[in-house]
Tab-separated table of C-alpha atoms and ligand atoms in Angstrom:
chain	number	residue	atom	x	y	z
A	712	MET	CA	-0.382	-0.010	-0.047
A	713	ASN	CA	1.794	3.728	-1.117
A	714	MET	CA	-1.669	6.070	-1.201
A	715	ILE	CA	-3.969	6.732	1.434
A	716	GLY	CA	-6.595	9.302	1.542
A	717	GLY	CA	-4.520	10.369	-2.535
A	718	CYS	CA	-1.864	10.995	-0.451
A	719	ASP	CA	1.978	8.949	-1.785
A	720	LEU	CA	2.949	7.889	1.935
A	721	ARG	CA	6.512	8.532	0.415
A	722	ASP	CA	5.671	11.974	0.214
A	723	ILE	CA	3.977	12.284	3.223
A	724	ALA	CA	6.699	10.968	5.256
A	725	ASN	CA	9.217	13.163	3.818
A	726	ARG	CA	7.422	16.379	4.365
A	727	PHE	CA	6.051	15.352	7.627
A	728	GLY	CA	8.968	13.511	9.213
A	729	THR	CA	7.991	9.681	11.387
A	730	PRO	CA	6.543	9.020	13.520
A	731	LEU	CA	2.885	10.230	12.047
A	732	TYR	CA	-0.046	9.740	12.328
A	733	LEU	CA	-2.349	9.638	9.522
A	734	TYR	CA	-5.929	9.576	9.036
A	735	ASP	CA	-7.991	8.921	5.921
A	736	ALA	CA	-11.753	11.904	5.746
A	737	ALA	CA	-13.423	9.832	2.823
A	738	ARG	CA	-12.669	6.495	5.092
A	739	ILE	CA	-14.558	8.524	8.006
A	740	GLU	CA	-17.054	9.928	7.130
A	741	ARG	CA	-17.775	6.498	5.180
A	742	ASN	CA	-17.459	4.465	8.508
A	743	CYS	CA	-20.097	6.719	9.877
A	744	HIS	CA	-22.568	6.402	7.656
A	745	ALA	CA	-22.546	2.916	7.641
A	746	LEU	CA	-23.779	3.102	10.428
A	747	ARG	CA	-26.298	5.787	9.786
A	748	ASP	CA	-28.044	3.817	7.241
A	749	ALA	CA	-27.842	0.416	8.524
A	750	PHE	CA	-29.816	2.334	11.902
A	751	ASN	CA	-31.699	4.541	9.290
A	752	ALA	CA	-32.745	0.860	7.340
A	753	HIS	CA	-34.110	-0.771	11.145
A	754	TYR	CA	-34.499	1.149	14.336
A	755	PRO	CA	-34.131	5.021	13.065
A	756	ALA	CA	-34.756	6.221	16.061
A	757	THR	CA	-31.625	6.348	16.654
A	758	ASP	CA	-28.605	8.547	17.924
A	759	ILE	CA	-25.254	8.365	17.786
A	760	PHE	CA	-22.620	9.387	20.026
A	761	TYR	CA	-18.813	9.377	19.107
A	762	ALA	CA	-17.173	7.934	21.677
A	763	VAL	CA	-14.519	10.873	22.436
A	764	LYS	CA	-11.882	9.139	23.829
A	765	ALA	CA	-11.151	6.563	20.772
A	766	ASN	CA	-9.657	10.010	19.017
A	767	GLY	CA	-10.109	13.327	20.326
A	768	ASN	CA	-8.490	14.859	17.145
A	769	PRO	CA	-10.723	18.182	17.200
A	770	HIS	CA	-10.519	18.018	13.107
A	771	LEU	CA	-11.275	14.910	13.447
A	772	LEU	CA	-14.310	15.868	15.590
A	773	ARG	CA	-15.195	18.145	13.586
A	774	LEU	CA	-15.399	15.942	10.146
A	775	ILE	CA	-17.210	13.994	12.433
A	776	ALA	CA	-19.574	15.636	14.069
A	777	SER	CA	-19.911	17.729	10.230
A	778	CYS	CA	-21.590	13.810	9.497
A	779	GLY	CA	-24.503	14.383	12.580
A	780	THR	CA	-23.241	12.363	14.832
A	781	GLY	CA	-23.189	13.811	18.732
A	782	ALA	CA	-20.340	13.100	21.541
A	783	ASP	CA	-19.470	10.949	24.803
A	784	CYS	CA	-16.904	12.589	26.555
A	785	ALA	CA	-15.610	10.785	29.610
A	786	ALA	CA	-13.016	14.068	30.920
A	787	PRO	CA	-13.990	17.674	31.289
A	788	LEU	CA	-11.383	17.768	28.685
A	789	GLU	CA	-13.615	15.785	25.889
A	790	VAL	CA	-16.826	18.031	26.912
A	791	THR	CA	-14.705	21.052	26.014
A	792	LEU	CA	-14.002	18.824	22.818
A	793	ALA	CA	-17.170	18.548	21.936
A	794	GLU	CA	-18.139	21.937	22.973
A	795	ARG	CA	-15.413	23.475	20.437
A	796	ALA	CA	-16.388	20.870	18.343
A	797	GLY	CA	-19.585	22.574	17.855
A	798	ILE	CA	-21.675	19.732	18.814
A	799	PRO	CA	-24.513	21.369	20.438
A	800	ARG	CA	-25.546	20.020	24.379
A	801	GLU	CA	-28.190	17.749	23.998
A	802	LYS	CA	-26.104	15.808	21.748
A	803	ILE	CA	-23.435	16.147	23.468
A	804	MET	CA	-23.316	12.932	26.715
A	805	TYR	CA	-20.760	12.185	29.274
A	806	THR	CA	-19.918	8.761	30.228
A	807	GLY	CA	-17.174	8.303	33.160
A	808	ASN	CA	-16.219	6.080	35.898
A	809	TYR	CA	-15.964	7.007	40.116
A	810	GLU	CA	-16.348	10.610	38.524
A	811	SER	CA	-15.552	13.638	40.482
A	812	ARG	CA	-16.800	16.646	41.776
A	813	ASP	CA	-15.226	18.570	39.050
A	814	ASP	CA	-15.835	15.960	36.933
A	815	LEU	CA	-19.200	15.956	37.075
A	816	ALA	CA	-20.191	19.653	37.216
A	817	ALA	CA	-18.677	19.345	33.813
A	818	ALA	CA	-20.544	16.175	33.067
A	819	ALA	CA	-23.760	18.733	33.621
A	820	ARG	CA	-22.916	20.979	30.623
A	821	CYS	CA	-23.947	17.949	28.757
A	822	GLY	CA	-27.208	17.122	27.718
A	823	ALA	CA	-27.157	13.320	30.124
A	824	VAL	CA	-25.050	12.248	32.438
A	825	ASN	CA	-24.427	8.575	32.603
A	826	LEU	CA	-23.839	7.794	36.434
A	827	ASP	CA	-21.780	4.881	37.406
A	828	ASP	CA	-22.164	4.612	40.664
A	829	ILE	CA	-24.812	5.703	43.220
A	830	THR	CA	-22.883	7.498	45.041
A	831	ALA	CA	-22.099	9.777	42.433
A	832	ILE	CA	-26.087	11.411	41.954
A	833	GLY	CA	-25.025	13.107	45.011
A	834	LYS	CA	-21.863	15.330	43.330
A	835	LEU	CA	-23.676	16.027	40.787
A	836	PRO	CA	-24.398	19.935	40.533
A	837	ALA	CA	-27.942	21.214	41.511
A	838	GLY	CA	-29.734	22.746	39.204
A	839	PHE	CA	-28.994	19.944	36.894
A	840	ASP	CA	-31.645	18.975	34.318
A	841	GLY	CA	-30.277	17.008	31.393
A	842	ILE	CA	-31.299	13.125	31.460
A	843	LEU	CA	-29.907	11.036	33.929
A	844	SER	CA	-28.891	7.603	33.829
A	845	PHE	CA	-27.101	4.571	34.881
A	846	ARG	CA	-24.738	2.556	33.579
A	847	ILE	CA	-25.522	-0.962	34.308
A	848	ASN	CA	-23.143	-3.834	34.129
A	849	PRO	CA	-25.226	-6.616	32.572
A	850	GLY	CA	-23.988	-9.338	34.102
A	851	GLU	CA	-21.003	-10.305	31.233
A	852	GLY	CA	-19.399	-8.749	28.286
A	853	GLY	CA	-17.898	-9.230	25.382
A	854	GLY	CA	-14.274	-7.920	23.596
A	855	SER	CA	-11.479	-9.032	21.719
A	856	HIS	CA	-9.464	-8.897	24.531
A	857	PRO	CA	-9.798	-9.342	28.330
A	858	GLY	CA	-8.210	-5.833	28.944
A	859	ILE	CA	-11.689	-4.430	26.943
A	860	VAL	CA	-14.033	-6.878	28.297
A	861	THR	CA	-15.834	-3.990	30.358
A	862	GLY	CA	-18.694	-6.111	31.857
A	863	GLY	CA	-19.343	-9.379	33.789
A	864	PRO	CA	-18.455	-10.357	36.938
A	865	ASP	CA	-14.336	-8.751	36.378
A	866	ALA	CA	-15.712	-5.366	35.397
A	867	LYS	CA	-15.174	-2.295	37.652
A	868	PHE	CA	-17.940	-0.289	35.124
A	869	GLY	CA	-21.439	0.552	36.130
A	870	ILE	CA	-23.781	-1.200	38.638
A	871	PRO	CA	-25.615	-4.574	39.040
A	872	ILE	CA	-28.582	-5.119	37.231
A	873	GLU	CA	-30.109	-5.400	41.013
A	874	SER	CA	-28.984	-2.081	42.516
A	875	ALA	CA	-30.354	-0.071	39.571
A	876	PRO	CA	-34.514	0.373	40.564
A	877	ALA	CA	-32.872	2.225	44.399
A	878	ALA	CA	-30.371	4.159	42.056
A	879	TYR	CA	-33.605	5.387	40.295
A	880	ARG	CA	-36.059	5.731	43.084
A	881	LEU	CA	-33.442	7.803	44.744
A	882	ALA	CA	-33.054	9.913	41.586
A	883	VAL	CA	-37.028	10.254	42.167
A	884	ASP	CA	-37.009	11.431	45.325
A	885	ARG	CA	-34.513	13.361	44.358
A	886	GLY	CA	-36.598	15.912	42.032
A	887	PHE	CA	-34.677	14.383	39.037
A	888	THR	CA	-37.955	14.062	35.774
A	889	ARG	CA	-36.083	12.683	33.477
A	890	PHE	CA	-33.813	9.173	32.131
A	891	GLY	CA	-31.883	7.315	30.914
A	892	ILE	CA	-30.341	3.600	31.076
A	893	HIS	CA	-27.249	2.527	29.678
A	894	LEU	CA	-24.607	-0.016	29.552
A	895	MET	CA	-21.689	-0.697	27.382
A	896	ALA	CA	-20.290	-4.383	28.333
A	897	GLY	CA	-17.075	-4.355	26.217
A	898	SER	CA	-14.933	-3.338	22.539
A	899	ASN	CA	-14.528	-4.675	19.621
A	900	ASN	CA	-17.030	-7.459	19.533
A	901	ARG	CA	-18.137	-8.601	15.120
A	902	ASP	CA	-20.308	-10.649	16.331
A	903	PRO	CA	-23.542	-9.081	15.394
A	904	LEU	CA	-25.622	-10.748	18.156
A	905	PHE	CA	-24.060	-9.204	20.927
A	906	PHE	CA	-25.588	-6.170	20.181
A	907	ALA	CA	-29.363	-7.286	20.068
A	908	ARG	CA	-27.987	-9.150	23.069
A	909	MET	CA	-27.552	-6.546	25.434
A	910	ALA	CA	-29.722	-4.605	24.269
A	911	ALA	CA	-32.280	-7.485	25.279
A	912	ILE	CA	-31.071	-7.280	28.623
A	913	LEU	CA	-31.148	-3.309	28.954
A	914	CYS	CA	-34.918	-3.615	27.154
A	915	HIS	CA	-35.736	-5.943	30.296
A	916	SER	CA	-33.705	-4.496	33.330
A	917	ALA	CA	-35.740	-1.137	32.264
A	918	ALA	CA	-39.139	-2.753	32.145
A	919	ASP	CA	-38.120	-3.870	35.651
A	920	ILE	CA	-36.856	-0.939	37.476
A	921	PHE	CA	-39.300	1.631	35.381
A	922	ARG	CA	-42.261	0.165	35.746
A	923	PRO	CA	-42.712	0.729	39.990
A	924	LEU	CA	-41.756	3.472	39.312
A	925	GLY	CA	-44.216	5.218	36.562
A	926	ILE	CA	-41.594	6.710	34.373
A	927	LEU	CA	-40.546	6.031	31.479
A	928	PRO	CA	-36.554	6.357	30.009
A	929	GLU	CA	-36.406	8.695	27.171
A	930	TYR	CA	-33.541	6.562	25.817
A	931	PHE	CA	-31.933	3.028	26.167
A	932	ASP	CA	-27.915	3.256	25.150
A	933	ILE	CA	-25.713	-0.229	24.549
A	934	GLY	CA	-22.754	2.089	24.462
A	935	GLY	CA	-19.841	1.800	21.368
A	936	GLY	CA	-18.026	-2.014	20.792
A	937	PHE	CA	-18.744	-2.487	17.407
A	938	GLY	CA	-15.312	-3.801	15.673
A	939	ILE	CA	-13.666	-3.778	12.997
A	940	PRO	CA	-11.142	-6.675	11.761
A	941	TYR	CA	-7.859	-6.150	12.415
A	942	ALA	CA	-6.608	-9.192	10.772
A	943	GLU	CA	-6.555	-10.690	7.388
A	944	ASP	CA	-8.333	-13.421	8.209
A	945	GLU	CA	-10.860	-12.046	10.840
A	946	THR	CA	-14.612	-10.343	9.200
A	947	PRO	CA	-15.901	-7.602	9.181
A	948	LEU	CA	-18.790	-6.962	11.717
A	949	ASP	CA	-22.399	-7.309	9.880
A	950	LEU	CA	-24.190	-4.264	9.922
A	951	ASP	CA	-26.666	-4.658	8.697
A	952	ALA	CA	-27.551	-8.152	10.776
A	953	MET	CA	-26.127	-6.105	13.355
A	954	ALA	CA	-28.975	-3.479	13.289
A	955	ARG	CA	-31.880	-6.060	12.231
A	956	ALA	CA	-31.100	-8.026	15.711
A	957	VAL	CA	-31.192	-4.904	17.304
A	958	ALA	CA	-34.360	-3.237	15.711
A	959	ALA	CA	-36.212	-6.716	16.390
A	960	THR	CA	-34.901	-7.609	19.839
A	961	LEU	CA	-36.276	-4.190	21.423
A	962	ALA	CA	-39.338	-4.453	19.233
A	963	LEU	CA	-39.822	-7.899	21.107
A	964	CYS	CA	-39.125	-7.295	24.304
A	965	ALA	CA	-41.505	-3.561	24.114
A	966	SER	CA	-44.261	-5.476	22.873
A	967	GLN	CA	-44.076	-7.785	25.502
A	968	HIS	CA	-43.857	-4.992	27.826
A	969	GLY	CA	-46.701	-3.267	26.539
A	970	VAL	CA	-44.447	-0.424	25.855
A	971	THR	CA	-43.687	1.768	22.587
A	972	PRO	CA	-39.494	0.874	21.966
A	973	PRO	CA	-37.637	3.986	22.893
A	974	ARG	CA	-35.150	6.310	21.424
A	975	LEU	CA	-31.944	3.967	21.441
A	976	ARG	CA	-28.864	5.229	22.098
A	977	ILE	CA	-24.608	3.749	20.472
A	978	GLU	CA	-21.506	5.279	21.406
A	979	PRO	CA	-19.944	4.094	18.168
A	980	GLY	CA	-15.117	4.817	18.809
A	981	ARG	CA	-13.554	2.261	16.746
A	982	PHE	CA	-16.024	1.530	14.210
A	983	ILE	CA	-15.894	5.002	13.312
A	984	VAL	CA	-12.126	5.830	13.234
A	985	GLY	CA	-10.832	2.462	13.792
A	986	ASP	CA	-9.829	1.812	10.073
A	987	ALA	CA	-9.018	5.631	8.901
A	988	GLY	CA	-6.349	5.825	10.875
A	989	TYR	CA	-2.268	4.456	9.928
A	990	LEU	CA	0.276	5.163	12.043
A	991	LEU	CA	3.878	5.541	9.944
A	992	ALA	CA	7.223	4.662	11.220
A	993	ARG	CA	11.106	4.365	9.294
A	994	VAL	CA	13.413	1.872	10.290
A	995	THR	CA	15.759	3.193	12.275
A	996	ALA	CA	17.735	0.050	12.785
A	997	VAL	CA	18.013	-3.887	11.682
A	998	LYS	CA	19.705	-6.747	14.304
A	999	LYS	CA	20.200	-9.902	13.409
A	1000	GLY	CA	20.615	-11.360	16.662
A	1001	LEU	CA	18.809	-14.125	18.139
A	1002	ARG	CA	15.992	-12.938	15.854
A	1003	ARG	CA	15.951	-10.960	13.453
A	1004	PHE	CA	14.844	-7.513	14.782
A	1005	VAL	CA	13.479	-4.193	13.112
A	1006	GLY	CA	13.427	-1.112	15.012
A	1007	LEU	CA	11.756	1.116	13.963
A	1008	ASP	CA	11.102	5.541	15.017
A	1009	ALA	CA	7.641	4.287	16.109
A	1010	GLY	CA	7.469	2.262	19.717
A	1011	MET	CA	4.258	1.279	22.166
A	1012	ASN	CA	4.577	5.420	23.158
A	1013	THR	CA	3.280	6.083	20.236
A	1014	LEU	CA	1.047	2.205	18.867
A	1015	ILE	CA	0.151	0.907	22.942
A	1016	ARG	CA	-2.149	-1.320	22.126
A	1017	PRO	CA	-0.623	-5.092	21.593
A	1018	ALA	CA	1.799	-3.604	24.215
A	1019	LEU	CA	-1.309	-2.869	26.871
A	1020	TYR	CA	-4.192	-6.108	25.300
A	1021	GLY	CA	-1.471	-8.603	23.061
A	1022	SER	CA	-3.409	-7.001	19.987
A	1023	HIS	CA	-2.446	-7.480	16.339
A	1024	HIS	CA	-2.226	-4.865	13.853
A	1025	ARG	CA	-1.614	-5.137	10.585
A	1026	VAL	CA	1.639	-4.553	8.976
A	1027	THR	CA	3.694	-3.410	5.333
A	1028	VAL	CA	6.204	-2.287	4.324
A	1029	VAL	CA	5.856	1.288	1.113
A	1030	GLY	CA	7.006	-0.732	-1.754
A	1031	LYS	CA	8.479	-3.920	-0.681
A	1032	GLU	CA	5.776	-6.583	0.115
A	1033	THR	CA	7.030	-9.817	-0.819
A	1034	PRO	CA	7.990	-11.332	3.187
A	1035	ALA	CA	12.088	-11.926	3.363
A	1036	GLY	CA	12.200	-14.443	6.438
A	1037	MET	CA	10.887	-13.598	9.749
A	1038	ALA	CA	10.798	-10.267	12.040
A	1039	THR	CA	10.668	-8.968	14.880
A	1040	LEU	CA	8.800	-5.038	14.842
A	1041	CYS	CA	9.662	-3.428	18.097
A	1042	GLY	CA	10.665	0.473	19.391
A	1043	ARG	CA	12.892	2.476	20.762
A	1044	ILE	CA	11.515	2.711	24.199
A	1045	CYS	CA	13.702	0.733	27.132
A	1046	GLU	CA	10.585	-2.285	27.893
A	1047	ASN	CA	10.925	-5.189	26.449
A	1048	THR	CA	7.197	-5.325	25.749
A	1049	ASP	CA	7.849	-2.444	23.099
A	1050	ILE	CA	7.524	-5.351	20.936
A	1051	PHE	CA	4.595	-4.433	17.784
A	1052	ALA	CA	4.830	-8.391	16.257
A	1053	ALA	CA	7.185	-10.903	17.038
A	1054	ASP	CA	8.807	-13.561	14.572
A	1055	ILE	CA	6.494	-12.364	11.767
A	1056	PRO	CA	6.850	-12.947	8.079
A	1057	PHE	CA	8.352	-9.869	6.434
A	1058	PRO	CA	9.995	-7.799	3.924
A	1059	ALA	CA	14.348	-6.969	3.977
A	1060	VAL	CA	14.151	-3.889	5.141
A	1061	THR	CA	17.145	-1.009	5.176
A	1062	GLU	CA	17.495	1.635	7.800
A	1063	GLY	CA	14.774	4.239	6.204
A	1064	ASP	CA	12.344	2.397	4.485
A	1065	ILE	CA	8.768	3.301	5.608
A	1066	VAL	CA	6.528	0.991	7.757
A	1067	LEU	CA	2.553	0.792	7.315
A	1068	PHE	CA	1.014	-0.223	10.184
A	1069	HIS	CA	-2.701	-0.255	10.233
A	1070	ASP	CA	-5.870	-0.037	11.592
A	1071	ALA	CA	-3.654	2.580	13.848
A	1072	GLY	CA	-7.057	5.391	14.415
A	1073	ALA	CA	-8.847	4.152	17.508
A	1074	TYR	CA	-6.441	4.077	20.926
A	1075	CYS	CA	-3.853	4.999	20.048
A	1076	ALA	CA	-2.631	8.391	18.815
A	1077	SER	CA	-5.349	9.256	22.367
A	1078	MET	CA	-3.289	6.795	24.273
A	1079	ALA	CA	0.081	8.112	23.145
A	1080	PHE	CA	2.419	9.344	25.943
A	1081	PRO	CA	6.170	11.316	26.374
A	1082	TYR	CA	7.663	8.143	27.683
A	1083	ASN	CA	11.734	7.564	27.538
A	1084	GLY	CA	11.667	11.247	26.620
A	1085	ARG	CA	10.090	10.314	22.921
A	1086	LEU	CA	7.801	13.004	22.452
A	1087	ARG	CA	4.005	12.701	20.569
A	1088	PRO	CA	4.329	12.726	17.012
A	1089	ALA	CA	2.156	14.785	14.337
A	1090	GLU	CA	-1.163	13.995	13.075
A	1091	VAL	CA	-2.313	14.496	8.940
A	1092	LEU	CA	-5.291	14.354	7.729
A	1093	CYS	CA	-5.558	12.910	3.806
A	1094	ASP	CA	-8.421	14.723	1.761
A	1095	ASN	CA	-8.634	13.530	-1.482
A	1096	GLY	CA	-5.183	13.921	-2.007
A	1097	LYS	CA	-4.732	16.819	0.278
A	1098	PRO	CA	-2.935	16.446	3.093
A	1099	PHE	CA	-3.907	18.789	5.835
A	1100	ARG	CA	-1.024	18.750	9.427
A	1101	ILE	CA	-4.152	18.193	11.850
A	1102	ALA	CA	-1.421	17.832	15.253
A	1103	ARG	CA	2.135	19.122	14.867
A	1104	ALA	CA	4.495	17.045	16.488
A	1105	GLU	CA	4.649	18.160	20.612
A	1106	ASN	CA	8.560	19.668	21.134
A	1107	GLU	CA	11.085	20.535	23.451
A	1108	ALA	CA	10.652	23.626	24.292
A	1109	GLU	CA	6.830	22.643	25.294
A	1110	PHE	CA	8.400	19.689	27.581
A	1111	MET	CA	9.947	21.521	28.941
A	1112	GLU	CA	7.690	24.512	29.593
A	1113	ARG	CA	6.216	22.319	31.696
A	1114	TYR	CA	8.579	22.167	34.985
A	1115	GLU	CA	9.247	25.856	35.006
A	1116	ALA	CA	7.653	26.253	38.378
B	1366	PLP	C1	-18.118	3.926	28.077
B	1366	PLP	C2	-17.708	4.217	26.552
B	1366	PLP	N1	-18.567	4.176	25.174
B	1366	PLP	C3	-18.227	3.868	24.051
B	1366	PLP	C4	-16.749	3.630	23.836
B	1366	PLP	C5	-16.291	2.960	22.106
B	1366	PLP	O1	-16.036	2.329	22.417
B	1366	PLP	P1	-15.637	1.245	20.860
B	1366	PLP	O2	-15.126	2.317	20.651
B	1366	PLP	O3	-15.391	-0.257	21.149
B	1366	PLP	O4	-17.054	1.761	20.100
B	1366	PLP	C6	-16.049	2.956	25.172
B	1366	PLP	C7	-14.912	2.114	25.080
B	1366	PLP	O5	-14.457	2.136	25.825
B	1366	PLP	C8	-16.665	2.976	26.128
B	1366	PLP	O6	-16.575	3.466	27.336
């Protein structure tokens, strides 16, 4: 692969340097529309809130918002990012965990807040007039790695379903009048039926929770988690089958409980930006040790997912396709976990060759950190053959400035 979004990768690497995050604007728009179209076809009463944590670059946020999505935020700064992207209050939602009072002061600027615990209710600023919701732990979860399963007995998120009636009772007693209900049970799920299962749990739980209180929730929120293939042999999530199954589940559940199907909220992050982003790096050294090590100017500081979850990213070399033996790809960070891929078939490369990590749009730039004095790279958006720098690389002066007391 030598081109992305109409931009030539060699030109981009020469002009902007490496390591570099690169995004394909058309692909982001296509992903937004694909998800929108799938729900329009089966459950048009669906509102999409992009999970800012996946990639909070303000330029990408504006692009995503221009497709009609709202924003789901997990920290005060993410709320500010969403506001600055021009997203209106009713389309900004807050889903944090173990929120402080300051967190909830920012959350109250949003149209809806999904609280992580019953104790959070007392920390919400007085006068919050948005929609109040609790995140429930559905008792099970799913995700491509144990580290991204966020429901079930080992999850730190949300409240048990059994505690939800008391939480909403307290909210009613405190005078809240607008309610939603939320879950988010895991990330990177490609099984279409996973989402229907979560919708069923949420819908049946909601009936038990809300009927005795005589209130109707304004939304059911099944979170994000819409997966993408990271490996060659993985199949994409069948969006049509997923949306159809969710719609059928909600229709059946609503009719069983004699209520009209509610509005649905979803919070996709990875699905919108994951496969639209790349990490461009250059080979710095090839070492023939006990293995063939290919060292890069990127590292776990720019792409933490392999070290964090053992996750896999496809990797190609610009202009070199044919493998010439096995190689272990690593960065320059002084950690032995700074390995992108171990013993993979890899072309013969030399210093300066350009290596491309695929599917690096989500949870890569947003998780970057400056360990070992390796500062965060620049970001470039390719739009119809035109590259736009949408973040400059951090520099030493900026870094040192923080320490000037
Ligand atoms: C509350 C919440 N919503 C949405 C998301 C986005 O998940 P994904 O990127 O898998 O769609 C996350 C991710 O962890 C999350 O915690």
